[in-house]
Short mmCIF file of C-alpha atoms in Angstrom, two decimals:
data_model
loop_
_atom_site.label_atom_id
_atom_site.label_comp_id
_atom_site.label_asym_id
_atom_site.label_seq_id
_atom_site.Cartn_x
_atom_site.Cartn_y
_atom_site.Cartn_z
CA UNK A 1 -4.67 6.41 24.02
CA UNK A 2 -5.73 9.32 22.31
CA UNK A 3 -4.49 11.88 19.79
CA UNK A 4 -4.09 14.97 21.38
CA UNK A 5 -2.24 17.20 18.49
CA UNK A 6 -0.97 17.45 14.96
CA UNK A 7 1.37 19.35 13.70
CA UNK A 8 2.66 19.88 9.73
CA UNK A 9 6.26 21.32 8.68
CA UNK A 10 7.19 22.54 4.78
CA UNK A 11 11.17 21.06 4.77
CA UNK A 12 13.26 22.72 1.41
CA UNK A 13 16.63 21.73 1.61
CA UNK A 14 18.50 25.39 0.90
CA UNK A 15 20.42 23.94 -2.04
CA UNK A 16 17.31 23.04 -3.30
CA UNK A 17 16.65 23.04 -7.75
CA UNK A 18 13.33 23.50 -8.83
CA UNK A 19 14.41 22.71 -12.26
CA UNK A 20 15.99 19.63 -10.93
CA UNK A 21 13.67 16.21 -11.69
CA UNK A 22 14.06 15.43 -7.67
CA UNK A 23 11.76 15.12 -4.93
CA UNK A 24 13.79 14.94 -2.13
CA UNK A 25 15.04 17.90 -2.32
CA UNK A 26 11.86 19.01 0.31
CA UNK A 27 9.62 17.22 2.09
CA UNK A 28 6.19 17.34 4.50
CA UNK A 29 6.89 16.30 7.83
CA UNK A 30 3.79 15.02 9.97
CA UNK A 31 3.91 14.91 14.17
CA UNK A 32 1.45 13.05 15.84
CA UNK A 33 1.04 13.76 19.28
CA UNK A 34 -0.92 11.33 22.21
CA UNK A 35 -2.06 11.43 25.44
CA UNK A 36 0.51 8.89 26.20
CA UNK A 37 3.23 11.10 25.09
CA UNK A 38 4.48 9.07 22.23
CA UNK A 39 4.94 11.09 19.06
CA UNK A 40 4.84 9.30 15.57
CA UNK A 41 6.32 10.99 12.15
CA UNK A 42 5.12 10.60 8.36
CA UNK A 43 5.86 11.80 5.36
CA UNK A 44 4.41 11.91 1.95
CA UNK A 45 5.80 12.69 -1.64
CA UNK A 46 3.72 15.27 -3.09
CA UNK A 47 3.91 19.28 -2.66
CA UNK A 48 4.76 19.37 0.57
CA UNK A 49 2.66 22.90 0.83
CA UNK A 50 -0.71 21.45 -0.45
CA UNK A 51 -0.20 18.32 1.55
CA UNK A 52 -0.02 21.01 4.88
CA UNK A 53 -2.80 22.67 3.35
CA UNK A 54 -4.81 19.73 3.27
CA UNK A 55 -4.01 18.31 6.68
CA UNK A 56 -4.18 21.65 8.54
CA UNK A 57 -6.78 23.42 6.21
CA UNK A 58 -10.77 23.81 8.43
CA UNK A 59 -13.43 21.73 7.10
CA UNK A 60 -16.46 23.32 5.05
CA UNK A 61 -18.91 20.76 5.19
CA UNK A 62 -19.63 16.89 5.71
CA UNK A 63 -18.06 15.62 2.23
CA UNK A 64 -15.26 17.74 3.07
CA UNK A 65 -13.87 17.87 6.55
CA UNK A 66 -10.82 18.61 8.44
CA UNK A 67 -8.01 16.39 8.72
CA UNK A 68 -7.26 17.68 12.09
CA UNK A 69 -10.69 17.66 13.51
CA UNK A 70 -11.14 13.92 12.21
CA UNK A 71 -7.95 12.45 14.40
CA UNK A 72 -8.20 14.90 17.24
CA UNK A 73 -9.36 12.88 20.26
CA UNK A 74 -9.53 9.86 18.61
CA UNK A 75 -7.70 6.50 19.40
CA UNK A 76 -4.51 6.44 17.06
CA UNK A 77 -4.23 2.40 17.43
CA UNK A 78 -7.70 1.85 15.17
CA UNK A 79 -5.49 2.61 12.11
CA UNK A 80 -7.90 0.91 9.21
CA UNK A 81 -10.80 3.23 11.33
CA UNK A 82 -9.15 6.32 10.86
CA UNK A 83 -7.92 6.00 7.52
CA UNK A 84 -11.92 4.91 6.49
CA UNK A 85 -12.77 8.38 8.02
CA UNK A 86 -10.23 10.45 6.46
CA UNK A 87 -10.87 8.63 3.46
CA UNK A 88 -14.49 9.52 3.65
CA UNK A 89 -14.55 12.62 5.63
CA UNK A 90 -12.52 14.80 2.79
CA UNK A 91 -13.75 12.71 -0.33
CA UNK A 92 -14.76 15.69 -2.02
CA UNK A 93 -11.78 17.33 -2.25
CA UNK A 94 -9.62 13.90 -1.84
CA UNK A 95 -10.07 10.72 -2.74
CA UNK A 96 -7.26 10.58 -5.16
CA UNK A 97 -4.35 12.47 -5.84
CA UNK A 98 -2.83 14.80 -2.92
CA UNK A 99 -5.98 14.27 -0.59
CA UNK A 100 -4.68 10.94 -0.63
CA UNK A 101 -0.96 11.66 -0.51
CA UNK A 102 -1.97 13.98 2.81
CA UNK A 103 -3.27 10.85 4.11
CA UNK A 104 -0.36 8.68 3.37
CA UNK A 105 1.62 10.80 5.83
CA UNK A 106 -0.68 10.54 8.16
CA UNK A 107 -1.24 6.94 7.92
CA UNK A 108 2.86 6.37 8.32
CA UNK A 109 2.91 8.00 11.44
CA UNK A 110 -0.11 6.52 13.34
CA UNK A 111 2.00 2.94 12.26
CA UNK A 112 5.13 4.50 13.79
CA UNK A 113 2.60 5.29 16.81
CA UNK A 114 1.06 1.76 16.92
CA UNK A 115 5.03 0.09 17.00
CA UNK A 116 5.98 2.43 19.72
CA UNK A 117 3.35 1.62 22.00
CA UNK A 118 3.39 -2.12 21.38
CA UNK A 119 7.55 -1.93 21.43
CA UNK A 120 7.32 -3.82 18.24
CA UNK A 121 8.69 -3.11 14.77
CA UNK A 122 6.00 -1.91 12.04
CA UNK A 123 5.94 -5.28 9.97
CA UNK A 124 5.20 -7.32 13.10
CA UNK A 125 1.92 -5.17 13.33
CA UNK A 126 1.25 -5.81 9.89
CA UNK A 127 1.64 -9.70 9.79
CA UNK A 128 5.30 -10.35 10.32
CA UNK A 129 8.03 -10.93 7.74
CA UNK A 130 7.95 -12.91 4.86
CA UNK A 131 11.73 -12.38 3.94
CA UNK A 132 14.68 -12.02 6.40
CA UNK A 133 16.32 -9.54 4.02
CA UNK A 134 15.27 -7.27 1.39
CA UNK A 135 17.89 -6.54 -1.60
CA UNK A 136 17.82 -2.61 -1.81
CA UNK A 137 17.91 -1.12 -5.65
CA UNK A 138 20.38 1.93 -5.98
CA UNK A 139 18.70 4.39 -8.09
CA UNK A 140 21.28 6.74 -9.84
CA UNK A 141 20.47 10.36 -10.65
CA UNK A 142 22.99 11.29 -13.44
CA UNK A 143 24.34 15.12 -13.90
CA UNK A 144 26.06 17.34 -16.24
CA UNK A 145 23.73 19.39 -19.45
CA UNK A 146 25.99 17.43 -22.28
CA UNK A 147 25.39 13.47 -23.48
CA UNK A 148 28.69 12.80 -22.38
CA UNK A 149 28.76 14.58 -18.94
CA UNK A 150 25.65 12.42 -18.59
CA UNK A 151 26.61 8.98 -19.68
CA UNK A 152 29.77 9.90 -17.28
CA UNK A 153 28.10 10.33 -14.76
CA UNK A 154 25.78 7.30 -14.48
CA UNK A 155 29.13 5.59 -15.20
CA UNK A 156 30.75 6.93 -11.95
CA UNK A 157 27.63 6.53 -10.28
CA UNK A 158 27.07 2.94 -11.08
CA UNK A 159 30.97 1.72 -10.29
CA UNK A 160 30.15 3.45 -6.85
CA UNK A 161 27.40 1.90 -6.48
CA UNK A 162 29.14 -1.87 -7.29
CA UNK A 163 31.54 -0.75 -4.95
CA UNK A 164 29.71 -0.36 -2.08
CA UNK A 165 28.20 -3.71 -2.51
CA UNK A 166 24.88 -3.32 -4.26
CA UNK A 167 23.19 -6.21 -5.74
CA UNK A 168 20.58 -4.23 -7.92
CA UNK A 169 21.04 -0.81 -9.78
CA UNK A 170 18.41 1.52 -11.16
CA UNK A 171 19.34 4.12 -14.03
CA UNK A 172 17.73 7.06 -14.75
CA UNK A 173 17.72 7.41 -18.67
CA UNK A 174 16.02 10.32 -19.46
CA UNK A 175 17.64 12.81 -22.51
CA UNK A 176 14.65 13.81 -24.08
CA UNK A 177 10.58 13.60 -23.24
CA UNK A 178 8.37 15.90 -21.12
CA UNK A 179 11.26 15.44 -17.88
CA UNK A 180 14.18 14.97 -19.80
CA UNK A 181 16.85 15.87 -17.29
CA UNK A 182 18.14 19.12 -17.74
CA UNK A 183 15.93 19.72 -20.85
CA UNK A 184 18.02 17.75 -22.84
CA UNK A 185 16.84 16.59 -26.85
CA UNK A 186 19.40 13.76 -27.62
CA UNK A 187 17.88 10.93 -29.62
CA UNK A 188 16.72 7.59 -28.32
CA UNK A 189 20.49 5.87 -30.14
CA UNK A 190 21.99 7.88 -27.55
CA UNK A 191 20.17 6.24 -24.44
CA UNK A 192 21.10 3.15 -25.81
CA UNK A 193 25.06 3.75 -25.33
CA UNK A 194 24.25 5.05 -22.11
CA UNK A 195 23.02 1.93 -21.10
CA UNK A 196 25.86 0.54 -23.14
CA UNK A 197 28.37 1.89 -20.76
CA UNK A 198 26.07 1.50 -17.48
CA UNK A 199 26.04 -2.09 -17.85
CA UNK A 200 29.52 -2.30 -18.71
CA UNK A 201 30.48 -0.51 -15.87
CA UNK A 202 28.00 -2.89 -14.11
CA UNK A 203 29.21 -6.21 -14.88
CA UNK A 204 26.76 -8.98 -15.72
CA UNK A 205 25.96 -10.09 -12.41
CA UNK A 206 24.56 -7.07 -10.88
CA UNK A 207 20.51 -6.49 -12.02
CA UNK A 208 19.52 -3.50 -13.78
CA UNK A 209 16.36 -1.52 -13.59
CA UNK A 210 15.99 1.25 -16.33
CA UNK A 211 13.80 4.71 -15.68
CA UNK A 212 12.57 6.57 -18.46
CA UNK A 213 10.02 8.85 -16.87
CA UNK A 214 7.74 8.37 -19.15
CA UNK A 215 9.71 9.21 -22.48
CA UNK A 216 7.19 8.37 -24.97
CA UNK A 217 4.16 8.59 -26.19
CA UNK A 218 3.30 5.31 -27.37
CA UNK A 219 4.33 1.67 -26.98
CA UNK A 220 4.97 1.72 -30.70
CA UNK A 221 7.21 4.88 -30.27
CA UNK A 222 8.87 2.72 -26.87
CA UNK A 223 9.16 -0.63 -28.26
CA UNK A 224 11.06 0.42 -31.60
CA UNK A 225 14.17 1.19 -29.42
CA UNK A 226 13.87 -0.87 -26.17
CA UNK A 227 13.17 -4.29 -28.59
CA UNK A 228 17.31 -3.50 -29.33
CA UNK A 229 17.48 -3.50 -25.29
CA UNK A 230 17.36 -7.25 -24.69
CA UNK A 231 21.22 -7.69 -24.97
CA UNK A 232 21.22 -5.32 -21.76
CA UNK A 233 19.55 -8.18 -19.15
CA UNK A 234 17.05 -5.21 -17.85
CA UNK A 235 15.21 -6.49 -15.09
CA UNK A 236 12.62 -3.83 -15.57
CA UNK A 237 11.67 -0.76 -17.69
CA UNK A 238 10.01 1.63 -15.57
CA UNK A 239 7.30 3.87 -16.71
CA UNK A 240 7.95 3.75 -20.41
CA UNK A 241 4.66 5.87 -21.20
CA UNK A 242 1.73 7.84 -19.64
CA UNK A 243 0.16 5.84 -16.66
CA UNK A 244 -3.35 6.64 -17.62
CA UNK A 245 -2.49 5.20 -21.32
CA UNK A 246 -3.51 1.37 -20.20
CA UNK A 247 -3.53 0.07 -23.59
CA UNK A 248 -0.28 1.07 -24.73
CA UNK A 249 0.84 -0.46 -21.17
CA UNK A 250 -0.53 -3.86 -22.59
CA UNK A 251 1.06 -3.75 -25.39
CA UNK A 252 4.14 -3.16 -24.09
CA UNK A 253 3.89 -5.88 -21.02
CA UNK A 254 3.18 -8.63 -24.59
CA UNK A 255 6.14 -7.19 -26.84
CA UNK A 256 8.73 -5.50 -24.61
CA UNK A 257 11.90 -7.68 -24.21
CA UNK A 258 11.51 -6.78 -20.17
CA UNK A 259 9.15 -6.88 -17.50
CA UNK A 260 7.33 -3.36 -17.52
CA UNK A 261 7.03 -1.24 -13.90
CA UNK A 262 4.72 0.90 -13.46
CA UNK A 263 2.79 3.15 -10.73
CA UNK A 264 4.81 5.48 -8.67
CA UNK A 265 2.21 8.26 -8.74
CA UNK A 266 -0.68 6.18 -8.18
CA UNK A 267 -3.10 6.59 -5.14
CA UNK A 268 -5.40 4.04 -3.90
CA UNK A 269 -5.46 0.46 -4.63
CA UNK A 270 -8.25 1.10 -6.99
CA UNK A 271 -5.57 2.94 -9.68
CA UNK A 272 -3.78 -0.03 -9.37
CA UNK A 273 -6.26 -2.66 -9.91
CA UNK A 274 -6.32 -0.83 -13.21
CA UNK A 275 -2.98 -0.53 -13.75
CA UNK A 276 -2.71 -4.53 -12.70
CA UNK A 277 -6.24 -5.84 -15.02
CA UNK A 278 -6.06 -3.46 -18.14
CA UNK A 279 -2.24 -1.95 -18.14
CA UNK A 280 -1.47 -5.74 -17.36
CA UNK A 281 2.24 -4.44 -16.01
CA UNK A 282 4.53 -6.61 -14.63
CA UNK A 283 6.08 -4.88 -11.47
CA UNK A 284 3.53 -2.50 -9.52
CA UNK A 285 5.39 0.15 -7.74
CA UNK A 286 3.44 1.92 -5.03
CA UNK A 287 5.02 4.62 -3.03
CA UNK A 288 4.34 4.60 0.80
CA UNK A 289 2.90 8.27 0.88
CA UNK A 290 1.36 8.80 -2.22
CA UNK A 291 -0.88 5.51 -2.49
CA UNK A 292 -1.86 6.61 1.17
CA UNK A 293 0.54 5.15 3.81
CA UNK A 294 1.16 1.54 5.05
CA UNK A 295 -2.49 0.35 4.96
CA UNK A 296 -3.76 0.98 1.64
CA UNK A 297 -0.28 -0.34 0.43
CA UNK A 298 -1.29 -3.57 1.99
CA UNK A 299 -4.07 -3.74 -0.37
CA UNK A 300 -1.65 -3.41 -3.56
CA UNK A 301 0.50 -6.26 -2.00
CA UNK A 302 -2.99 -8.51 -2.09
CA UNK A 303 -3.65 -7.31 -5.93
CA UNK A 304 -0.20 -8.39 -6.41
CA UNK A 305 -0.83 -11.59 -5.35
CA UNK A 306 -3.72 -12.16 -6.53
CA UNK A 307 -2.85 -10.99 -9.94
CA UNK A 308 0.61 -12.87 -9.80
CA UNK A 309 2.65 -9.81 -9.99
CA UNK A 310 5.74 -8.47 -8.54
CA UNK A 311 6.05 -5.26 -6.14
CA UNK A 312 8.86 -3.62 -5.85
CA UNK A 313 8.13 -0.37 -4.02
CA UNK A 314 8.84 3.19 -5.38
CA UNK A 315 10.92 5.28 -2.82
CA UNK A 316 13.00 8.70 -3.58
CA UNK A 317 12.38 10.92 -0.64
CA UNK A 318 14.18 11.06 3.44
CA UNK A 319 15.00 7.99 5.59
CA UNK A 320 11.27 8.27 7.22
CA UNK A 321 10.00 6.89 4.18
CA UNK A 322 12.81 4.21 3.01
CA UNK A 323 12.01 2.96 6.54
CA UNK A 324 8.35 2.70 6.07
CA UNK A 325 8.85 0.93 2.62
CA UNK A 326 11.70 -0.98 3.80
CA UNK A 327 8.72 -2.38 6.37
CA UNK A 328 6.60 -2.56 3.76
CA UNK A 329 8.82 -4.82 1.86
CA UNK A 330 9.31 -7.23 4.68
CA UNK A 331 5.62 -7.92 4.87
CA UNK A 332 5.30 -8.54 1.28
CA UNK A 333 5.54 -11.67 -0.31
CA UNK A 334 5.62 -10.86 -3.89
CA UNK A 335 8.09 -7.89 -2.80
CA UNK A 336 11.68 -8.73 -4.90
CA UNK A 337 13.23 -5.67 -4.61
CA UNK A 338 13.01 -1.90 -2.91
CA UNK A 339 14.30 2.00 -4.63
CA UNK A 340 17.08 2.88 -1.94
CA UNK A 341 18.63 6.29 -2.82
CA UNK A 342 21.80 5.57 -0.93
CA UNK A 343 23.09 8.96 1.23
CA UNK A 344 26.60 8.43 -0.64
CA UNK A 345 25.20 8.67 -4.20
CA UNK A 346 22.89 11.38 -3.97
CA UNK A 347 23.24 15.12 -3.30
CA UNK A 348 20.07 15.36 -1.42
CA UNK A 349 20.06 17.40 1.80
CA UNK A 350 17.55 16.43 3.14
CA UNK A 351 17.70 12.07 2.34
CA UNK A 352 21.23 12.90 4.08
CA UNK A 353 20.06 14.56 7.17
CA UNK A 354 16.98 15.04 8.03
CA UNK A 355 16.53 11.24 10.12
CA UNK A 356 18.46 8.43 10.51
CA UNK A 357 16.77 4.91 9.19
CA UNK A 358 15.30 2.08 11.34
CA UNK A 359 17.14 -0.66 9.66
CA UNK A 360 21.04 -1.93 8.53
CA UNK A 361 22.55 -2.16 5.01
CA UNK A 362 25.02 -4.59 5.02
CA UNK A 363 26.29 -6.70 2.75
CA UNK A 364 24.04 -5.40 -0.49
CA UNK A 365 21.18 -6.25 1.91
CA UNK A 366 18.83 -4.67 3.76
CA UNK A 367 18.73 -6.46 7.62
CA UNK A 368 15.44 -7.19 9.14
CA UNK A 369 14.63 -3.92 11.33
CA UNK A 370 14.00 -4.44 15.18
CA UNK A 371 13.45 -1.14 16.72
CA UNK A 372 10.45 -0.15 17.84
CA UNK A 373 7.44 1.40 14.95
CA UNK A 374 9.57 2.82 12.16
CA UNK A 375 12.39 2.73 14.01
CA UNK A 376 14.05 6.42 12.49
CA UNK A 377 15.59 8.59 14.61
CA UNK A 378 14.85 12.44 13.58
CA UNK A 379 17.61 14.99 13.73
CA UNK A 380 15.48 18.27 14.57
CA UNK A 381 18.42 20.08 14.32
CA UNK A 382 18.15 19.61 10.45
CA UNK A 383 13.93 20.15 10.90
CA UNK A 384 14.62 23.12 13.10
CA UNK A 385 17.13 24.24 10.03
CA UNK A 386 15.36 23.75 6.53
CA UNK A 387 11.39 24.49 7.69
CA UNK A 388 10.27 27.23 5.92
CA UNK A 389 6.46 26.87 7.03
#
């Protein structure tokens, strides 16, 4: 089997808010095309405009060739192979960052390819499944410009979210810092009764994840309010401060009265050895597309292990990738949890339409998927709708 074509769509959903902390609101969409006339998608989380830059852009020289030109003609079953060459063939303009993203999306859809043709879900090719369900985290995106339109909202958000069965919640608390949501200044007393009345509206038994988007600017600054945490249960404390800031990442992973997450914009496992050895966190959180696709996330699951850490996968973007995580997760040993943004809590277009995911939530579970590669099916009524390149 060989590739025979590749084509790259720019999705914006057309209620799309650029001042909105929320990227799902567009999305790249990757097509690969074979001889054999199976077609697999991908999807990345990164500018969806540079990442179809990257992928459809001409190479200039050896350190920095075409995406395209790499895969054309080439066997799409060889995944490690053709990541290697993308890897290397674009290093001068890749090798981290959205080169890498670009070749996340990629990466998802030659898996999707590789489960088609073998009529075999994507964690089979990848080793099989080391849990026969995955517990799905509902992350809640709260609205509203005033604290208590805010707090309200995660409220609402979080008693849906109970009632439709979830086991785990995630709450965006984010009033103040460089992405405070809606470019709000309230002070750090005021997350705390937010969290107040989110675990309240919780109940005890349900776990809760906290998102700060990296609030402060120091562990000193983070740990004088999240030490009063502790009488919330928090599970984890995601991305407290700066990801390149490794020793206030320490510091927080010894004093914090949670386990600290860490590593949604990371790409390449060797970020997150760093992350792992010097930031010492306690939850690495690797998104599908950005760390670049299925197979270099299998090398985070092995630092995991190795490292004796949990992953719990980051995820806020269409059903294409919550199905390649949710595979992901099944393959993963140290794996506890997975970021679901559930269609009935969000207001993204484009997580609500664009495909339709490969597995079943039922129960506060996720259900082992059986279709065939990713197993999404992709409505291109809503592609054909909100492509704008």
């Amino acid at each position: 089997m060989r590739i025979t074509e590749i084509k790259t769509y720019v999705l914006v959903a057309d209620n799309a808010d650029v001042s909105l902390t929320s990227s799902a609101q567009d999305t790249i969409l990757v097509e690969i095309y074979t001889d054999k006339g199976i077609i697999g998608y991908g999807e990345t989380d990164t500018n969806p405009w540079v990442a179809k830059a990257l992928i459809d852009s001409p190479g200039t020289h050896t350190m920095d060739q075409s995406m395209k030109d790499i895969l054309i003609g080439k066997d799409p079953l060889d995944i490690s192979k053709r990541w290697e060459e993308l890897y290397i063939g674009t290093a001068m303009t890749g090798r981290r960052g959205a080169g890498v993203n670009a070749i996340g999306a990629i990466d998802m859809a030659l898996w999707d390819i590789k489960g088609k043709y073998e009529n075999k879900p994507v964690y089979e090719l990848m080793g099989g499944n080391f849990h026969k369900t995955i517990t799905p985290y509902a992350s809640l995106q709260p609205l509203g410009s005033s604290f208590e339109e805010y707090r309200d909202s995660l409220v609402e958000w979080a008693e849906k979210a109970r009632n439709l069965g979830f086991r785990a919640v995630k709450s965006e608390v984010t009033m103040n810092g460089p992405y405070a949501h809606n470019g709000m200044e309230e002070n750090d007393e005021k997350h705390t009764l937010v969290l107040e009345a989110v675990r309240k509206a919780l109940g005890p038994e349900i776990k809760l994840m906290v998102d700060v988007q990296y609030k402060w600017k120091t562990a000193e600054d983070a740990l004088r309010t999240v030490k009063d945490w502790e009488e919330f249960d928090i599970y984890f404390l995601e991305t407290p401060v700066w990801t390149d800031s490794l020793e206030d990442y320490a510091r927080m992973h010894e004093e914090a009265p949670m386990k600290i997450a860490a590593g949604e914009w990371l790409s390449t496992s060797h970020e997150f050895y760093d992350l792992i050895t010097k930031g010492k966190i306690d939850v690495a959180q690797p998104d599908i597309g950005r760390v670049g696709g299925l197979t270099e996330a299998k090398k985070v699951s092995k630092l995991a292990d190795q490292f004796d850490r949990i992953i719990v996968p980051h995820c806020w973007k269409t059903s294409i990738s919550i199905s390649a995580t949710a595979h992901f997760a099944f393959n993963t040993p140290s794996c506890k949890f997975i970021e679901y943004l559930p269609p009935q809590l969000c207001h993204e277009t484009l997580r609500k339409e664009l495909a339709d995911e490969g597995f079943e939530f039922k129960n506060g579970l996720i259900q082992l998927p059986t279709k065939p590669g990713l197993g999404i099916k992709l409505n291109q009524e809503a592609v054909d709708k909100y492509t704008v390149l």
